[in-house]
Amino acid sequence: MVKSSKILDLPQGLAGEFLFNEPLSGHTSFRIGGPAEMLAIPYGEHSLAELLVKIKRQKLNYYVLGNGSNLLAEDRGYKGVVIKIARGFKNLSRDKNRLTVDSGYSLPALVDYCAREGLSGMEWAVGIPGSLGGALVMNAGAYGGQMADSVKKVWGLTPEGKKLKLSPKQIDFSYRQANYPKGFVITGAELELKPGRRSSIKKAMALYLSKRKKNQPLTLPSAGCIFKNPPGDSAKRLIAVAGMKGQKLGGAAVSVKHANFIVNQGGAKAAEVLALIKKIQSQAYQRLGIRLIPEVKILGK
Ligand SMILES: Cc1cc2nc3c(=O)[nH]c(=O)nc-3n(C[C@H](O)[C@H](O)[C@H](O)COP(=O)(O)OP(=O)(O)OC[C@H]3O[C@@H](n4cnc5c(N)ncnc54)[C@H](O)[C@@H]3O)c2cc1C
């Protein structure tokens, strides 16, 4: 194994936090994951650009992490640099109905901001524990809304550390999917919202939150829905029909409350979650002829 402190020869004075052999379990909502050789939290775009240049020069692997709420990090950890977009990417500014938002801005904070300012269009995102960057990659969505509905432009850095701006057309958003150039690190976006009554916005948010609390196992660590819904059907329903609801493996379990959630009941390993994912897929295929496609991303491959 590479001696961890030698993994990356950092430029002097690079603003950020650089942690070695950092357990990813502390950076994912699943609370699962082995160590990243290096976890880098660059404080802003300039530091990020320098970091990317260094990584490229030293031919290291990197993986971009937002709030880790759609991720399963493998038990063996990650060989390379995990770049966490957080501190240093938290600005938001407003010009009428348009917001310029950094990618490390929290989605719940963005939803609250819109509600306070009487801007409608993000209500659906209430209760989604991601960052804006993660939501832009996943084209996160719920209750009939999705990120793509509000996006005017997305910008970020290429693996060479060069700035790049993309239009929604270039990103080609679809259901829980978006196409960015390989290795692209999103640093911000322009969103367009509509003026709305604060009371109506808050009412919609309260309704969506109560639905989440009623239907989702929010008291245990998870990564939200594990599979995408097949066209015209719900993965939750299919997993239950395939007889997988409540199935357990070690500390991991298919939630009884919402069968498309796998929850960490305590000390679950990524290997256990992956084995449950495979079992659900094979049961859904054998019993129903349906191929379920994971929505959750795997960090470590
Ligand atoms: C309880 C719960 C409920 C949830 N409900 C929903 C829901 O209703 N709808 C929904 O769509 N999702 C839901 N999710 C999943 C998740 O919260 C969203 O997908 C969220 O948008 C992910 O954001 P993140 O910052 O946590 O991304 P991460 O999990 O950190 O990353 C997700 C992907 O985005 C990439 N990425 C992250 N940031 C950047 C960046 N700045 N630049 C480039 N790539 C980046 C990562 O490499 C990874 O491929 C839920 C999760 C939980 C735990």
Short mmCIF file of C-alpha atoms and ligand atoms in Angstrom, two decimals:
data_model
loop_
_atom_site.label_atom_id
_atom_site.label_comp_id
_atom_site.label_asym_id
_atom_site.label_seq_id
_atom_site.Cartn_x
_atom_site.Cartn_y
_atom_site.Cartn_z
CA MET A 1 0.00 0.00 0.00
CA VAL A 2 1.21 3.51 -0.78
CA LYS A 3 2.33 5.25 2.37
CA SER A 4 -0.66 7.51 2.93
CA SER A 5 1.20 10.76 3.61
CA LYS A 6 3.05 10.29 0.30
CA ILE A 7 -0.02 9.83 -1.87
CA LEU A 8 -0.14 13.42 -3.09
CA ASP A 9 2.62 15.95 -3.16
CA LEU A 10 0.50 19.01 -2.27
CA PRO A 11 1.44 22.51 -3.42
CA GLN A 12 2.55 24.79 -0.58
CA GLY A 13 -0.23 26.85 0.98
CA LEU A 14 -3.11 25.09 -0.78
CA ALA A 15 -6.23 26.18 1.09
CA GLY A 16 -8.20 23.21 2.33
CA GLU A 17 -8.25 20.17 4.60
CA PHE A 18 -6.32 17.09 3.59
CA LEU A 19 -7.01 13.95 5.60
CA PHE A 20 -5.17 10.66 5.17
CA ASN A 21 -6.72 7.22 5.56
CA GLU A 22 -9.99 8.94 6.34
CA PRO A 23 -12.92 6.51 6.94
CA LEU A 24 -15.64 7.23 4.38
CA SER A 25 -18.25 5.97 6.84
CA GLY A 26 -18.05 9.44 8.41
CA HIS A 27 -18.89 11.11 5.08
CA THR A 28 -21.83 9.03 3.83
CA SER A 29 -25.45 8.95 4.99
CA PHE A 30 -25.25 5.11 4.99
CA ARG A 31 -22.47 5.38 7.64
CA ILE A 32 -20.62 2.72 5.66
CA GLY A 33 -17.23 2.78 3.93
CA GLY A 34 -13.56 2.04 4.40
CA PRO A 35 -10.77 4.64 4.29
CA ALA A 36 -9.94 7.00 1.45
CA GLU A 37 -6.19 7.18 0.94
CA MET A 38 -6.72 10.91 0.94
CA LEU A 39 -9.83 12.97 1.53
CA ALA A 40 -9.34 16.49 0.23
CA ILE A 41 -11.69 19.37 1.03
CA PRO A 42 -10.45 22.26 -1.12
CA TYR A 43 -11.55 25.70 0.06
CA GLY A 44 -12.81 27.14 -3.22
CA GLU A 45 -12.32 26.87 -6.95
CA HIS A 46 -8.72 28.05 -7.03
CA SER A 47 -7.59 25.33 -4.60
CA LEU A 48 -9.69 22.76 -6.42
CA ALA A 49 -8.03 23.66 -9.74
CA GLU A 50 -4.53 23.30 -8.24
CA LEU A 51 -5.51 20.01 -6.64
CA LEU A 52 -6.84 18.62 -9.94
CA VAL A 53 -3.65 19.62 -11.75
CA LYS A 54 -1.55 17.84 -9.10
CA ILE A 55 -3.73 14.75 -9.23
CA LYS A 56 -3.45 14.62 -13.01
CA ARG A 57 0.32 15.13 -12.96
CA GLN A 58 0.72 12.29 -10.45
CA LYS A 59 -1.72 10.07 -12.36
CA LEU A 60 -3.89 9.41 -9.31
CA ASN A 61 -7.54 8.39 -9.25
CA TYR A 62 -10.09 10.78 -7.83
CA TYR A 63 -13.76 10.64 -6.92
CA VAL A 64 -15.99 13.63 -6.21
CA LEU A 65 -18.08 13.53 -3.06
CA GLY A 66 -20.95 15.86 -2.20
CA ASN A 67 -22.88 15.10 0.96
CA GLY A 68 -22.55 11.34 0.42
CA SER A 69 -26.30 10.74 0.56
CA ASN A 70 -26.56 8.67 -2.62
CA LEU A 71 -23.42 6.66 -2.13
CA LEU A 72 -22.33 3.23 -1.03
CA ALA A 73 -18.62 3.39 -0.22
CA GLU A 74 -16.93 -0.01 -0.37
CA ASP A 75 -15.40 -1.63 2.72
CA ARG A 76 -11.91 -1.67 1.22
CA GLY A 77 -12.07 2.11 0.84
CA TYR A 78 -10.75 4.16 -2.05
CA LYS A 79 -7.28 4.11 -3.54
CA GLY A 80 -6.75 7.70 -4.57
CA VAL A 81 -8.14 11.09 -3.65
CA VAL A 82 -11.75 11.65 -2.65
CA ILE A 83 -12.50 15.32 -3.27
CA LYS A 84 -15.26 16.53 -0.98
CA ILE A 85 -17.11 19.61 -2.20
CA ALA A 86 -18.25 21.30 0.98
CA ARG A 87 -16.66 24.26 2.80
CA GLY A 88 -15.50 26.80 0.22
CA PHE A 89 -18.46 26.09 -2.04
CA LYS A 90 -21.33 27.53 -0.03
CA ASN A 91 -22.20 30.88 -1.63
CA LEU A 92 -25.60 31.89 -2.91
CA SER A 93 -26.65 35.12 -4.58
CA ARG A 94 -29.94 36.30 -6.05
CA ASP A 95 -30.89 38.42 -9.02
CA LYS A 96 -34.70 38.60 -9.22
CA ASN A 97 -35.85 35.00 -9.88
CA ARG A 98 -32.38 33.72 -10.68
CA LEU A 99 -30.06 32.21 -8.10
CA THR A 100 -26.34 31.63 -8.48
CA VAL A 101 -25.52 28.80 -6.10
CA ASP A 102 -22.26 27.00 -5.27
CA SER A 103 -22.33 23.22 -5.58
CA GLY A 104 -21.53 22.61 -1.89
CA TYR A 105 -24.70 24.44 -0.84
CA SER A 106 -27.00 22.10 1.03
CA LEU A 107 -30.24 21.20 -0.72
CA PRO A 108 -32.34 21.55 2.47
CA ALA A 109 -30.80 25.02 3.04
CA LEU A 110 -31.60 25.96 -0.56
CA VAL A 111 -35.21 24.83 -0.15
CA ASP A 112 -35.50 26.91 3.05
CA TYR A 113 -33.96 29.94 1.34
CA CYS A 114 -36.47 29.71 -1.53
CA ALA A 115 -39.37 29.42 0.92
CA ARG A 116 -38.19 32.50 2.87
CA GLU A 117 -37.71 34.51 -0.32
CA GLY A 118 -41.02 33.52 -1.92
CA LEU A 119 -39.41 31.57 -4.76
CA SER A 120 -41.24 28.50 -5.97
CA GLY A 121 -39.81 25.46 -7.81
CA MET A 122 -37.69 23.67 -5.21
CA GLU A 123 -40.43 22.54 -2.78
CA TRP A 124 -40.12 18.91 -3.98
CA ALA A 125 -36.54 18.77 -2.61
CA VAL A 126 -37.52 19.26 1.02
CA GLY A 127 -36.00 16.48 3.11
CA ILE A 128 -33.43 15.37 0.49
CA PRO A 129 -30.14 15.39 2.40
CA GLY A 130 -27.78 16.19 -0.51
CA SER A 131 -25.66 19.03 -1.80
CA LEU A 132 -26.60 20.98 -4.92
CA GLY A 133 -23.70 19.33 -6.80
CA GLY A 134 -24.97 15.83 -6.00
CA ALA A 135 -28.52 16.83 -6.93
CA LEU A 136 -27.28 18.14 -10.31
CA VAL A 137 -25.43 14.89 -11.04
CA MET A 138 -28.33 12.69 -9.97
CA ASN A 139 -31.01 14.97 -11.42
CA ALA A 140 -32.60 14.46 -8.01
CA GLY A 141 -36.36 14.61 -7.91
CA ALA A 142 -39.51 13.83 -5.96
CA TYR A 143 -43.25 14.50 -5.99
CA GLY A 144 -43.26 15.40 -9.69
CA GLY A 145 -40.36 17.87 -9.52
CA GLN A 146 -36.73 17.45 -10.48
CA MET A 147 -33.51 19.45 -10.53
CA ALA A 148 -33.55 19.82 -14.33
CA ASP A 149 -36.75 21.94 -14.12
CA SER A 150 -34.84 24.89 -12.63
CA VAL A 151 -31.37 24.63 -14.17
CA LYS A 152 -30.20 27.35 -16.56
CA LYS A 153 -26.43 26.70 -16.48
CA VAL A 154 -23.99 24.47 -14.62
CA TRP A 155 -20.28 25.21 -14.32
CA GLY A 156 -17.23 23.53 -12.93
CA LEU A 157 -13.72 22.30 -13.63
CA THR A 158 -12.39 19.68 -16.00
CA PRO A 159 -9.77 17.13 -14.82
CA GLU A 160 -7.17 19.59 -16.18
CA GLY A 161 -8.50 22.27 -13.81
CA LYS A 162 -10.02 24.31 -16.67
CA LYS A 163 -13.34 26.12 -16.25
CA LEU A 164 -16.29 24.84 -18.26
CA LYS A 165 -19.91 26.04 -18.47
CA LEU A 166 -22.67 23.72 -19.65
CA SER A 167 -26.23 24.33 -20.80
CA PRO A 168 -29.11 21.98 -19.85
CA LYS A 169 -29.11 20.80 -23.47
CA GLN A 170 -25.47 19.74 -23.20
CA ILE A 171 -26.14 18.01 -19.87
CA ASP A 172 -29.12 16.17 -21.36
CA PHE A 173 -30.96 15.51 -18.08
CA SER A 174 -33.23 12.47 -17.86
CA TYR A 175 -34.77 10.44 -15.02
CA ARG A 176 -32.11 10.37 -12.22
CA GLN A 177 -29.45 10.87 -14.83
CA ALA A 178 -27.35 13.61 -16.37
CA ASN A 179 -24.39 13.56 -18.73
CA TYR A 180 -21.32 15.52 -17.70
CA PRO A 181 -17.84 15.16 -19.19
CA LYS A 182 -15.78 12.44 -17.46
CA GLY A 183 -14.11 13.69 -14.28
CA PHE A 184 -16.03 16.99 -14.32
CA VAL A 185 -16.29 18.67 -10.91
CA ILE A 186 -19.37 20.87 -10.59
CA THR A 187 -18.68 24.07 -8.68
CA GLY A 188 -21.93 25.98 -9.18
CA ALA A 189 -25.11 26.56 -11.13
CA GLU A 190 -27.63 29.16 -12.13
CA LEU A 191 -31.20 28.25 -11.23
CA GLU A 192 -34.39 29.95 -12.33
CA LEU A 193 -37.41 29.87 -10.02
CA LYS A 194 -40.84 31.43 -10.10
CA PRO A 195 -42.30 33.99 -7.71
CA GLY A 196 -44.69 32.26 -5.32
CA ARG A 197 -46.66 32.89 -2.14
CA ARG A 198 -44.62 31.99 0.91
CA SER A 199 -47.64 30.36 2.53
CA SER A 200 -48.28 28.07 -0.49
CA ILE A 201 -44.62 27.13 -0.74
CA LYS A 202 -44.48 26.26 2.97
CA LYS A 203 -47.73 24.32 2.74
CA ALA A 204 -46.36 22.16 -0.11
CA MET A 205 -43.12 21.59 1.82
CA ALA A 206 -45.01 20.52 4.96
CA LEU A 207 -47.10 18.08 2.92
CA TYR A 208 -44.04 16.50 1.26
CA LEU A 209 -42.19 16.26 4.56
CA SER A 210 -45.11 14.53 6.25
CA LYS A 211 -45.28 12.03 3.35
CA ARG A 212 -41.56 11.32 3.76
CA LYS A 213 -41.90 10.78 7.50
CA LYS A 214 -44.88 8.48 6.96
CA ASN A 215 -43.36 6.38 4.16
CA GLN A 216 -39.58 6.38 4.63
CA PRO A 217 -37.36 4.82 7.31
CA LEU A 218 -35.75 8.12 8.29
CA THR A 219 -34.48 7.05 11.70
CA LEU A 220 -31.88 4.64 10.29
CA PRO A 221 -28.90 5.42 8.05
CA SER A 222 -29.53 4.80 4.34
CA ALA A 223 -28.82 6.24 0.90
CA GLY A 224 -32.46 6.82 0.00
CA CYS A 225 -33.90 4.74 -2.82
CA ILE A 226 -31.54 2.00 -3.94
CA PHE A 227 -33.09 1.38 -7.38
CA LYS A 228 -34.57 3.57 -10.08
CA ASN A 229 -38.26 3.06 -10.76
CA PRO A 230 -38.77 1.05 -13.96
CA PRO A 231 -40.95 2.92 -16.52
CA GLY A 232 -44.55 3.03 -15.30
CA ASP A 233 -43.90 1.09 -12.10
CA SER A 234 -42.40 1.51 -8.64
CA ALA A 235 -39.29 -0.32 -7.47
CA LYS A 236 -40.72 -0.24 -3.94
CA ARG A 237 -43.77 -2.24 -5.03
CA LEU A 238 -41.79 -4.68 -7.17
CA ILE A 239 -39.27 -5.44 -4.39
CA ALA A 240 -42.14 -6.19 -2.00
CA VAL A 241 -43.85 -8.45 -4.58
CA ALA A 242 -40.52 -10.22 -5.16
CA GLY A 243 -40.60 -11.16 -1.47
CA MET A 244 -37.55 -9.15 -0.42
CA LYS A 245 -39.16 -6.77 2.09
CA GLY A 246 -37.55 -7.17 5.52
CA GLN A 247 -34.73 -9.46 4.26
CA LYS A 248 -31.53 -9.05 6.27
CA LEU A 249 -27.87 -9.69 5.82
CA GLY A 250 -25.62 -8.83 8.74
CA GLY A 251 -26.35 -5.25 9.72
CA ALA A 252 -28.12 -4.44 6.42
CA ALA A 253 -31.86 -4.87 5.89
CA VAL A 254 -34.45 -4.18 3.21
CA SER A 255 -36.71 -1.73 5.00
CA VAL A 256 -40.13 -2.96 6.04
CA LYS A 257 -41.44 0.60 5.83
CA HIS A 258 -40.18 1.25 2.28
CA ALA A 259 -38.83 -1.75 0.36
CA ASN A 260 -36.69 0.40 -1.97
CA PHE A 261 -34.58 1.51 1.02
CA ILE A 262 -31.79 -0.63 2.43
CA VAL A 263 -31.05 0.50 5.97
CA ASN A 264 -27.98 0.15 8.14
CA GLN A 265 -29.29 -1.35 11.35
CA GLY A 266 -25.87 -1.06 12.96
CA GLY A 267 -22.41 -1.99 11.74
CA ALA A 268 -23.55 -2.95 8.22
CA LYS A 269 -20.80 -3.64 5.70
CA ALA A 270 -20.87 -2.46 2.09
CA ALA A 271 -20.47 -6.12 1.08
CA GLU A 272 -23.73 -6.95 2.86
CA VAL A 273 -25.59 -4.11 1.15
CA LEU A 274 -24.15 -5.15 -2.23
CA ALA A 275 -25.20 -8.76 -1.66
CA LEU A 276 -28.74 -7.61 -0.80
CA ILE A 277 -28.79 -5.46 -3.95
CA LYS A 278 -27.77 -8.51 -6.05
CA LYS A 279 -30.36 -10.70 -4.34
CA ILE A 280 -33.14 -8.16 -4.95
CA GLN A 281 -32.11 -7.93 -8.61
CA SER A 282 -32.09 -11.67 -9.10
CA GLN A 283 -35.42 -12.18 -7.29
CA ALA A 284 -37.08 -9.35 -9.27
CA TYR A 285 -35.81 -10.86 -12.50
CA GLN A 286 -36.61 -14.49 -11.72
CA ARG A 287 -40.07 -13.83 -10.28
CA LEU A 288 -41.22 -10.79 -12.30
CA GLY A 289 -38.91 -10.59 -15.31
CA ILE A 290 -37.91 -7.04 -14.28
CA ARG A 291 -34.34 -5.77 -14.34
CA LEU A 292 -33.90 -3.27 -11.52
CA ILE A 293 -31.18 -0.68 -12.10
CA PRO A 294 -29.42 0.83 -9.06
CA GLU A 295 -29.83 4.55 -8.43
CA VAL A 296 -27.23 4.50 -5.67
CA LYS A 297 -23.62 5.12 -6.77
CA ILE A 298 -20.78 2.87 -5.69
CA LEU A 299 -17.60 4.56 -4.46
CA GLY A 300 -14.63 2.27 -4.70
CA LYS A 301 -14.90 0.53 -8.03
C1 LIG B 1 -33.31 9.68 3.48
C2 LIG B 1 -32.98 9.98 2.04
C3 LIG B 1 -33.97 10.40 1.18
C4 LIG B 1 -33.65 10.68 -0.16
N1 LIG B 1 -34.66 11.08 -0.99
C5 LIG B 1 -34.37 11.35 -2.29
C6 LIG B 1 -35.42 11.77 -3.18
O1 LIG B 1 -36.57 11.93 -2.81
N2 LIG B 1 -35.07 12.02 -4.46
C7 LIG B 1 -33.80 11.88 -4.93
O2 LIG B 1 -33.55 12.13 -6.12
N3 LIG B 1 -32.80 11.48 -4.11
C8 LIG B 1 -33.06 11.22 -2.81
N4 LIG B 1 -32.04 10.80 -1.97
C9 LIG B 1 -30.70 10.56 -2.52
C10 LIG B 1 -29.73 11.76 -2.42
O3 LIG B 1 -29.98 12.55 -1.27
C11 LIG B 1 -29.77 12.64 -3.66
O4 LIG B 1 -29.43 11.91 -4.83
C12 LIG B 1 -28.79 13.82 -3.55
O5 LIG B 1 -29.03 14.73 -4.59
C13 LIG B 1 -27.33 13.39 -3.58
O6 LIG B 1 -26.53 14.53 -3.28
P1 LIG B 1 -25.14 14.36 -2.52
O7 LIG B 1 -24.52 15.70 -2.41
O8 LIG B 1 -25.34 13.65 -1.24
O9 LIG B 1 -24.36 13.48 -3.57
P2 LIG B 1 -23.32 12.31 -3.29
O10 LIG B 1 -24.04 11.14 -2.72
O11 LIG B 1 -22.16 12.83 -2.56
O12 LIG B 1 -22.88 11.97 -4.78
C14 LIG B 1 -23.82 11.47 -5.72
C15 LIG B 1 -23.14 11.47 -7.10
O13 LIG B 1 -22.87 12.82 -7.48
C16 LIG B 1 -21.48 13.01 -7.70
N5 LIG B 1 -21.17 14.37 -7.22
C17 LIG B 1 -21.54 14.92 -6.03
N6 LIG B 1 -21.15 16.21 -5.99
C18 LIG B 1 -20.51 16.48 -7.15
C19 LIG B 1 -19.89 17.63 -7.70
N7 LIG B 1 -19.84 18.80 -7.05
N8 LIG B 1 -19.32 17.53 -8.93
C20 LIG B 1 -19.35 16.37 -9.63
N9 LIG B 1 -19.92 15.24 -9.16
C21 LIG B 1 -20.51 15.29 -7.93
C22 LIG B 1 -20.78 11.90 -6.95
O14 LIG B 1 -19.53 11.58 -7.55
C23 LIG B 1 -21.79 10.76 -7.11
O15 LIG B 1 -21.65 10.15 -8.37
C24 LIG B 1 -32.33 10.52 -0.63
C25 LIG B 1 -31.33 10.09 0.26
C26 LIG B 1 -31.64 9.83 1.58
C27 LIG B 1 -30.55 9.38 2.51
#
